[in-house]
Short mmCIF file of C-alpha atoms in Angstrom, two decimals:
data_model
loop_
_atom_site.label_atom_id
_atom_site.label_comp_id
_atom_site.label_asym_id
_atom_site.label_seq_id
_atom_site.Cartn_x
_atom_site.Cartn_y
_atom_site.Cartn_z
CA MET B 1 -26.11 54.01 115.36
CA SER B 2 -23.66 51.97 113.37
CA ARG B 3 -23.43 50.45 109.92
CA HIS B 4 -21.59 47.55 108.36
CA THR B 5 -18.95 48.97 106.04
CA PRO B 6 -15.69 47.68 104.59
CA LYS B 7 -14.17 51.16 104.49
CA VAL B 8 -12.30 50.96 107.80
CA ALA B 9 -8.71 50.70 108.99
CA LEU B 10 -7.26 50.43 112.47
CA VAL B 11 -4.10 52.51 112.82
CA PRO B 12 -1.69 52.62 115.78
CA SER B 13 -1.96 56.04 117.43
CA ALA B 14 1.81 56.50 117.20
CA PHE B 15 1.57 56.41 113.38
CA PHE B 16 -1.65 58.40 113.03
CA ASP B 17 -1.93 61.97 111.81
CA ALA B 18 -5.48 63.35 111.55
CA ALA B 19 -4.50 65.49 108.55
CA SER B 20 -3.51 62.30 106.70
CA ALA B 21 -6.59 60.22 107.61
CA ARG B 22 -7.88 60.06 104.02
CA GLU B 23 -4.48 59.03 102.67
CA ILE B 24 -4.12 56.38 105.38
CA LEU B 25 -7.55 54.87 104.64
CA SER B 26 -6.99 54.99 100.88
CA ARG B 27 -3.98 52.68 101.32
CA THR B 28 -6.27 49.87 102.46
CA VAL B 29 -9.62 50.50 100.74
CA LEU B 30 -10.84 52.03 97.51
CA LEU B 31 -12.32 55.44 98.27
CA GLU B 32 -14.64 57.41 96.03
CA GLU B 33 -13.85 61.06 95.45
CA ASP B 34 -16.84 62.18 97.55
CA ASP B 35 -16.17 59.80 100.48
CA LYS B 36 -15.94 61.68 103.76
CA VAL B 37 -13.25 60.20 106.02
CA GLU B 38 -13.51 60.33 109.81
CA TYR B 39 -11.87 58.62 112.76
CA ILE B 40 -12.56 57.50 116.33
CA SER B 41 -9.91 57.11 119.02
CA LEU B 42 -9.57 53.78 120.79
CA PRO B 43 -7.16 54.68 123.61
CA GLU B 44 -7.51 51.26 125.27
CA TYR B 45 -5.71 49.81 122.24
CA SER B 46 -3.56 52.88 121.44
CA ALA B 47 -5.26 53.00 118.05
CA GLU B 48 -7.44 55.12 115.77
CA LEU B 49 -10.30 53.65 113.74
CA VAL B 50 -10.31 55.48 110.41
CA TYR B 51 -13.48 55.04 108.33
CA SER B 52 -15.84 56.32 105.66
CA LEU B 53 -19.64 56.05 105.77
CA SER B 54 -20.35 58.22 102.73
CA ASP B 55 -22.88 55.96 101.03
CA PRO B 56 -26.39 57.39 101.47
CA VAL B 57 -28.35 55.84 104.34
CA PRO B 58 -31.91 56.61 105.49
CA GLU B 59 -31.07 57.07 109.19
CA PRO B 60 -28.17 58.90 110.82
CA VAL B 61 -25.11 56.68 111.20
CA GLU B 62 -22.33 57.76 113.50
CA TRP B 63 -19.70 55.00 113.26
CA PRO B 64 -18.83 51.70 111.56
CA GLU B 65 -20.01 48.40 113.05
CA LEU B 66 -16.37 47.42 113.63
CA TYR B 67 -16.27 50.07 116.37
CA ASN B 68 -19.10 48.28 118.25
CA VAL B 69 -17.31 44.95 117.81
CA ILE B 70 -14.02 46.28 119.19
CA LYS B 71 -15.75 48.00 122.12
CA ALA B 72 -17.65 44.78 122.95
CA LEU B 73 -14.36 42.98 123.56
CA SER B 74 -14.10 44.69 126.95
CA GLY B 75 -17.28 42.94 128.12
CA VAL B 76 -15.95 39.46 127.34
CA ARG B 77 -14.31 37.82 130.36
CA GLU B 78 -12.60 34.82 128.71
CA HIS B 79 -8.88 34.84 127.86
CA ASN B 80 -9.60 34.30 124.14
CA ARG B 81 -12.03 37.10 123.32
CA ILE B 82 -13.81 36.78 119.97
CA VAL B 83 -16.56 39.22 118.95
CA ALA B 84 -18.24 39.33 115.55
CA SER B 85 -21.13 40.97 113.76
CA TYR B 86 -22.55 39.93 110.39
CA GLY B 87 -24.84 42.01 108.19
CA ASP B 88 -25.20 43.66 104.80
CA GLY B 89 -22.71 41.17 103.35
CA PHE B 90 -19.89 42.00 105.78
CA LEU B 91 -18.36 40.22 108.76
CA SER B 92 -16.88 42.61 111.33
CA LEU B 93 -14.49 40.67 113.55
CA ALA B 94 -12.29 41.51 116.53
CA VAL B 95 -10.10 39.04 118.41
CA ALA B 96 -8.09 39.64 121.55
CA GLN B 97 -6.09 37.42 123.82
CA GLY B 98 -6.03 38.77 127.33
CA GLU B 99 -5.73 42.55 126.91
CA LYS B 100 -3.84 42.29 123.61
CA LEU B 101 -5.84 43.07 120.45
CA LEU B 102 -4.81 40.53 117.80
CA LEU B 103 -7.21 41.35 114.96
CA ALA B 104 -9.83 43.90 113.99
CA ASN B 105 -11.05 43.66 110.42
CA VAL B 106 -14.03 43.59 108.08
CA PHE B 107 -14.49 40.80 105.53
CA SER B 108 -16.80 40.82 102.52
CA ALA B 109 -19.04 37.76 102.90
CA ALA B 110 -22.03 37.26 100.64
CA ASP B 111 -23.55 34.67 103.00
CA PHE B 112 -23.11 33.37 106.53
CA THR B 113 -21.14 30.31 105.35
CA THR B 114 -18.54 32.65 103.85
CA ALA B 115 -18.53 34.70 107.05
CA GLU B 116 -17.83 31.47 108.98
CA TYR B 117 -14.93 30.73 106.63
CA PHE B 118 -13.30 34.08 107.45
CA LEU B 119 -13.95 33.57 111.16
CA PHE B 120 -12.33 30.12 111.14
CA MET B 121 -9.44 31.32 108.98
CA ALA B 122 -8.69 34.14 111.44
CA ILE B 123 -8.88 31.82 114.46
CA LYS B 124 -6.55 29.33 112.78
CA LYS B 125 -4.03 32.02 111.72
CA LEU B 126 -3.99 33.40 115.27
CA GLN B 127 -3.47 29.86 116.59
CA LEU B 128 -6.45 29.99 118.93
CA ASN B 129 -8.26 26.79 119.84
CA PRO B 130 -11.98 27.22 119.03
CA GLU B 131 -12.84 24.19 121.19
CA VAL B 132 -11.94 26.20 124.32
CA SER B 133 -13.21 29.55 123.01
CA THR B 134 -16.58 31.30 122.98
CA VAL B 135 -17.60 33.36 119.97
CA HIS B 136 -19.81 36.36 120.74
CA PHE B 137 -22.11 37.84 118.07
CA LEU B 138 -23.62 41.31 118.23
CA THR B 139 -26.09 40.52 115.46
CA PRO B 140 -28.86 37.93 115.75
CA LEU B 141 -28.10 34.41 114.55
CA SER B 142 -30.61 31.97 113.13
CA GLY B 143 -30.87 28.57 114.80
CA ASP B 144 -28.98 26.96 111.92
CA GLU B 145 -26.19 29.56 112.07
CA GLU B 146 -25.81 29.12 115.82
CA MET B 147 -25.75 25.32 115.55
CA SER B 148 -23.15 25.51 112.78
CA LEU B 149 -20.87 27.57 115.04
CA TYR B 150 -21.45 25.21 117.99
CA ARG B 151 -19.83 22.41 115.98
CA TYR B 152 -16.49 24.24 116.32
CA PHE B 153 -16.66 26.57 119.33
CA LYS B 154 -17.04 25.74 123.03
CA SER B 155 -19.93 28.20 123.17
CA VAL B 156 -21.81 30.75 121.08
CA GLU B 157 -23.28 33.82 122.72
CA GLN B 158 -25.37 36.67 121.34
CA ILE B 159 -24.74 39.99 123.04
#
């Protein structure tokens, strides 16, 4: 089970020390005193995903949604690999070109239009051409959301 959360950071394994996980995460997000910090190894990217899921939730949650997004990249066969998930006011986004991970981040987005803004901004900054790229979503899209994305991307797929 996963959950959308902004309390995540991807850290190169070479710079990661498990004993300093809380300090590392606190450099990028605001942590509460009672936040429990954990991490997951991503050896395929020589990285560690440091996160906190301390807010109370009704069902057991084992990892942040960004982990699912990053792992889904391996199932995408295009050269420009774009995987996203939107829910609970957060866009989790991972972008790779070939085998190189270019971006893995979570953006606060109150609505889908704002999530699209962050998606387009990331694609533009990474100098990827959306007209030859497919965007893959892990979360369901409404017909309007899918059609909005089709105006910019070669294809939109839900996985």
